[in-house]
């Protein structure tokens, strides 16, 4: 059986009638940039998170850059970021004028290690970006405690974790600001690019909105130098259709993850990631580790029609674009090993049980996987 890594057409089919109606309304009102769909979504998403304010922006990368600017990042300021995440977490720091300082991740969770944050801190450190990687909350207590001790701000990069929670509280409510991506494959995805910045501090979120709209206080009156990074109405309409379904969709992702755990946990060559204490994951990715044989397993599954992904093949501190000026990257062994071992299996709400069974059966059929 062929099992796709991801199939957006199934999600699109589920919301087509409602989306049709919303899009038709937009065509009549020509409210394409900003407008009522955007306002409705910003309110609904802030309410869903239990936070105060939300500013829609053009994508999750801009959300990070604008959040850093709203936190007054100055040239040369250091920001600690995990070495194992999507490139935007670190490149946003560079684009906002700062310097990313890479910290290693925890071996059990592949999320930012609070002790490493403390170790990498210098007099120039102003803040930390934590990433809820694969939909699993990072150690918000440990990292938050280091931030409080040294007076650092904390940004949550929640691009992969819409609806996840830690100790009963949704991610996005632990940092000074949280940033979101609505790229189509995300748990809450648009049908194009989209993003948002959320937070308790309304003034700071309003500063993001100002920066995202040419620094315009009034029509043709610009109080700061800003950019054009706005959420468009058509994408907000998709998000308005999908947000009420997010809880159920995340529940289905958890069911699928449980199914994988049951089917794979006895295999000696495969390691499953641990969920942090008190965490409720939303499984943006279902990631396994395959030490020494990731590439082989991936090729084997591809030959059987099973789609997989590798998020991410190389840790960020070793990326040419992000090497320090002296060219010598730090040694961060956990992130470096993870790049060679992680394999992401199909997980999306519309995936059927028989498809998950097929993926499990093929992994078990991989020569040597059962240790026999
Ligand atoms: C952890 C993380 N941060 C930031 C981003 C950037 O989001 P976007 O692709 O919407 O710019 C992504 C998205 O892929 C991501 O996974």
mmCIF file of C-alpha atoms in Angstrom, residues 163-322:
data_model
loop_
_atom_site.group_PDB
_atom_site.id
_atom_site.type_symbol
_atom_site.label_atom_id
_atom_site.label_comp_id
_atom_site.label_asym_id
_atom_site.label_seq_id
_atom_site.Cartn_x
_atom_site.Cartn_y
_atom_site.Cartn_z
ATOM 1 C CA UNK A 163 -2.467 23.365 20.746
ATOM 2 C CA UNK A 164 0.323 21.565 22.644
ATOM 3 C CA UNK A 165 0.443 22.117 26.380
ATOM 4 C CA UNK A 166 2.735 21.750 29.342
ATOM 5 C CA UNK A 167 1.277 21.042 32.787
ATOM 6 C CA UNK A 168 -2.190 21.939 31.511
ATOM 7 C CA UNK A 169 -1.199 25.283 30.026
ATOM 8 C CA UNK A 170 -1.003 25.832 26.289
ATOM 9 C CA UNK A 171 2.364 26.572 24.725
ATOM 10 C CA UNK A 172 2.529 30.171 23.653
ATOM 11 C CA UNK A 173 1.837 31.285 27.220
ATOM 12 C CA UNK A 174 5.256 30.676 28.748
ATOM 13 C CA UNK A 175 7.412 33.270 27.018
ATOM 14 C CA UNK A 176 7.346 37.036 26.514
ATOM 15 C CA UNK A 177 6.104 36.439 22.977
ATOM 16 C CA UNK A 178 5.240 33.371 20.918
ATOM 17 C CA UNK A 179 5.631 33.030 17.182
ATOM 18 C CA UNK A 180 3.564 30.816 14.888
ATOM 19 C CA UNK A 181 3.743 29.559 11.322
ATOM 20 C CA UNK A 182 0.644 28.574 9.365
ATOM 21 C CA UNK A 183 2.583 26.969 6.527
ATOM 22 C CA UNK A 184 0.215 24.406 4.941
ATOM 23 C CA UNK A 185 1.744 21.323 6.583
ATOM 24 C CA UNK A 186 1.529 22.729 10.135
ATOM 25 C CA UNK A 187 -1.047 21.437 12.633
ATOM 26 C CA UNK A 188 -2.922 24.668 12.006
ATOM 27 C CA UNK A 189 -2.047 25.301 8.387
ATOM 28 C CA UNK A 190 -3.292 27.753 5.777
ATOM 29 C CA UNK A 191 -3.346 27.021 2.053
ATOM 30 C CA UNK A 192 -0.402 29.326 1.505
ATOM 31 C CA UNK A 193 1.936 31.195 3.859
ATOM 32 C CA UNK A 194 0.821 32.782 7.095
ATOM 33 C CA UNK A 195 2.082 33.464 10.597
ATOM 34 C CA UNK A 196 1.334 35.255 13.860
ATOM 35 C CA UNK A 197 2.884 36.674 17.013
ATOM 36 C CA UNK A 198 0.954 36.304 20.261
ATOM 37 C CA UNK A 199 1.476 37.450 23.842
ATOM 38 C CA UNK A 200 0.051 38.764 27.089
ATOM 39 C CA UNK A 201 1.605 42.192 26.589
ATOM 40 C CA UNK A 202 -0.784 43.943 24.222
ATOM 41 C CA UNK A 203 1.580 46.875 23.595
ATOM 42 C CA UNK A 204 4.347 44.584 22.472
ATOM 43 C CA UNK A 205 2.087 42.658 20.143
ATOM 44 C CA UNK A 206 0.787 45.974 18.774
ATOM 45 C CA UNK A 207 4.404 46.930 18.123
ATOM 46 C CA UNK A 208 4.706 43.791 15.996
ATOM 47 C CA UNK A 209 1.618 44.872 14.079
ATOM 48 C CA UNK A 210 3.088 48.341 13.548
ATOM 49 C CA UNK A 211 6.416 46.937 12.320
ATOM 50 C CA UNK A 212 4.566 44.510 10.024
ATOM 51 C CA UNK A 213 2.653 47.335 8.388
ATOM 52 C CA UNK A 214 5.394 49.776 7.313
ATOM 53 C CA UNK A 215 5.574 51.336 10.772
ATOM 54 C CA UNK A 216 2.382 53.162 9.840
ATOM 55 C CA UNK A 217 0.557 54.858 12.722
ATOM 56 C CA UNK A 218 -1.874 56.550 10.349
ATOM 57 C CA UNK A 219 -2.241 56.570 6.604
ATOM 58 C CA UNK A 220 1.103 57.805 5.198
ATOM 59 C CA UNK A 221 2.443 58.650 8.640
ATOM 60 C CA UNK A 222 5.303 56.300 9.581
ATOM 61 C CA UNK A 223 6.689 56.333 13.117
ATOM 62 C CA UNK A 224 9.255 53.519 12.754
ATOM 63 C CA UNK A 225 10.852 51.770 9.808
ATOM 64 C CA UNK A 226 8.759 48.682 9.210
ATOM 65 C CA UNK A 227 8.129 46.116 6.549
ATOM 66 C CA UNK A 228 5.194 44.592 4.697
ATOM 67 C CA UNK A 229 4.292 41.360 6.465
ATOM 68 C CA UNK A 230 0.537 40.985 6.810
ATOM 69 C CA UNK A 231 -1.748 37.991 7.009
ATOM 70 C CA UNK A 232 -4.017 37.956 3.994
ATOM 71 C CA UNK A 233 -7.780 37.479 4.129
ATOM 72 C CA UNK A 234 -7.911 34.328 2.008
ATOM 73 C CA UNK A 235 -5.472 32.554 4.319
ATOM 74 C CA UNK A 236 -7.233 33.825 7.447
ATOM 75 C CA UNK A 237 -10.469 32.325 6.069
ATOM 76 C CA UNK A 238 -8.770 28.912 5.831
ATOM 77 C CA UNK A 239 -7.519 29.296 9.401
ATOM 78 C CA UNK A 240 -11.021 30.254 10.574
ATOM 79 C CA UNK A 241 -12.313 27.005 9.067
ATOM 80 C CA UNK A 242 -9.535 24.911 10.594
ATOM 81 C CA UNK A 243 -9.130 26.374 14.096
ATOM 82 C CA UNK A 244 -12.414 24.889 15.456
ATOM 83 C CA UNK A 245 -11.199 21.472 14.220
ATOM 84 C CA UNK A 246 -7.713 21.742 15.726
ATOM 85 C CA UNK A 247 -8.433 20.020 19.057
ATOM 86 C CA UNK A 248 -9.975 16.995 17.363
ATOM 87 C CA UNK A 249 -7.200 16.926 14.765
ATOM 88 C CA UNK A 250 -4.522 17.000 17.475
ATOM 89 C CA UNK A 251 -6.322 14.217 19.334
ATOM 90 C CA UNK A 252 -6.240 12.129 16.157
ATOM 91 C CA UNK A 253 -2.494 12.820 15.759
ATOM 92 C CA UNK A 254 -1.980 11.556 19.325
ATOM 93 C CA UNK A 255 -3.982 8.392 18.559
ATOM 94 C CA UNK A 256 -1.784 7.756 15.527
ATOM 95 C CA UNK A 257 1.370 8.360 17.575
ATOM 96 C CA UNK A 258 0.154 5.860 20.218
ATOM 97 C CA UNK A 259 -0.479 3.365 17.442
ATOM 98 C CA UNK A 260 3.110 3.827 16.189
ATOM 99 C CA UNK A 261 4.491 3.533 19.727
ATOM 100 C CA UNK A 262 2.642 0.259 20.262
ATOM 101 C CA UNK A 263 3.841 -1.117 16.937
ATOM 102 C CA UNK A 264 7.479 -0.069 17.146
ATOM 103 C CA UNK A 265 8.562 0.132 20.788
ATOM 104 C CA UNK A 266 9.968 -3.408 20.912
ATOM 105 C CA UNK A 267 12.274 -2.950 17.906
ATOM 106 C CA UNK A 268 15.908 -2.926 19.013
ATOM 107 C CA UNK A 269 17.174 -0.716 16.167
ATOM 108 C CA UNK A 270 14.623 2.041 16.676
ATOM 109 C CA UNK A 271 14.512 4.663 19.383
ATOM 110 C CA UNK A 272 11.404 6.652 20.209
ATOM 111 C CA UNK A 273 11.590 10.179 21.561
ATOM 112 C CA UNK A 274 10.394 10.836 25.090
ATOM 113 C CA UNK A 275 7.765 13.411 25.878
ATOM 114 C CA UNK A 276 8.895 15.947 28.444
ATOM 115 C CA UNK A 277 7.347 15.743 31.928
ATOM 116 C CA UNK A 278 3.758 17.039 32.017
ATOM 117 C CA UNK A 279 3.716 17.601 28.265
ATOM 118 C CA UNK A 280 0.776 17.055 25.965
ATOM 119 C CA UNK A 281 2.307 16.737 22.513
ATOM 120 C CA UNK A 282 0.470 17.473 19.279
ATOM 121 C CA UNK A 283 2.757 15.357 17.090
ATOM 122 C CA UNK A 284 3.452 17.780 14.302
ATOM 123 C CA UNK A 285 5.959 15.105 13.381
ATOM 124 C CA UNK A 286 6.156 11.459 14.449
ATOM 125 C CA UNK A 287 9.907 11.150 14.700
ATOM 126 C CA UNK A 288 11.923 8.006 15.366
ATOM 127 C CA UNK A 289 15.688 7.612 15.632
ATOM 128 C CA UNK A 290 17.465 4.932 13.651
ATOM 129 C CA UNK A 291 21.140 4.975 14.700
ATOM 130 C CA UNK A 292 23.408 3.937 11.842
ATOM 131 C CA UNK A 293 20.632 2.833 9.471
ATOM 132 C CA UNK A 294 18.370 5.847 8.881
ATOM 133 C CA UNK A 295 19.250 6.211 5.206
ATOM 134 C CA UNK A 296 18.809 2.473 4.542
ATOM 135 C CA UNK A 297 15.440 2.341 6.285
ATOM 136 C CA UNK A 298 14.260 5.430 4.435
ATOM 137 C CA UNK A 299 15.216 3.923 1.058
ATOM 138 C CA UNK A 300 13.591 0.623 2.010
ATOM 139 C CA UNK A 301 10.318 2.368 2.946
ATOM 140 C CA UNK A 302 10.406 4.450 -0.241
ATOM 141 C CA UNK A 303 10.763 1.248 -2.282
ATOM 142 C CA UNK A 304 7.579 -0.005 -0.558
ATOM 143 C CA UNK A 305 5.650 3.205 -1.291
ATOM 144 C CA UNK A 306 5.931 4.721 2.202
ATOM 145 C CA UNK A 307 6.742 8.436 2.323
ATOM 146 C CA UNK A 308 9.009 9.742 5.097
ATOM 147 C CA UNK A 309 10.805 12.995 5.916
ATOM 148 C CA UNK A 310 14.066 13.999 7.574
ATOM 149 C CA UNK A 311 13.660 16.975 9.879
ATOM 150 C CA UNK A 312 16.545 17.865 9.989
ATOM 151 C CA UNK A 313 19.585 16.268 8.369
ATOM 152 C CA UNK A 314 22.155 18.743 9.687
ATOM 153 C CA UNK A 315 22.334 20.710 12.911
ATOM 154 C CA UNK A 316 22.249 24.473 12.444
ATOM 155 C CA UNK A 317 25.629 25.317 13.982
ATOM 156 C CA UNK A 318 27.255 23.422 11.101
ATOM 157 C CA UNK A 319 25.296 25.130 8.315
ATOM 158 C CA UNK A 320 27.569 27.258 6.081
ATOM 159 C CA UNK A 321 25.228 30.242 6.401
ATOM 160 C CA UNK A 322 25.440 30.221 10.187
#
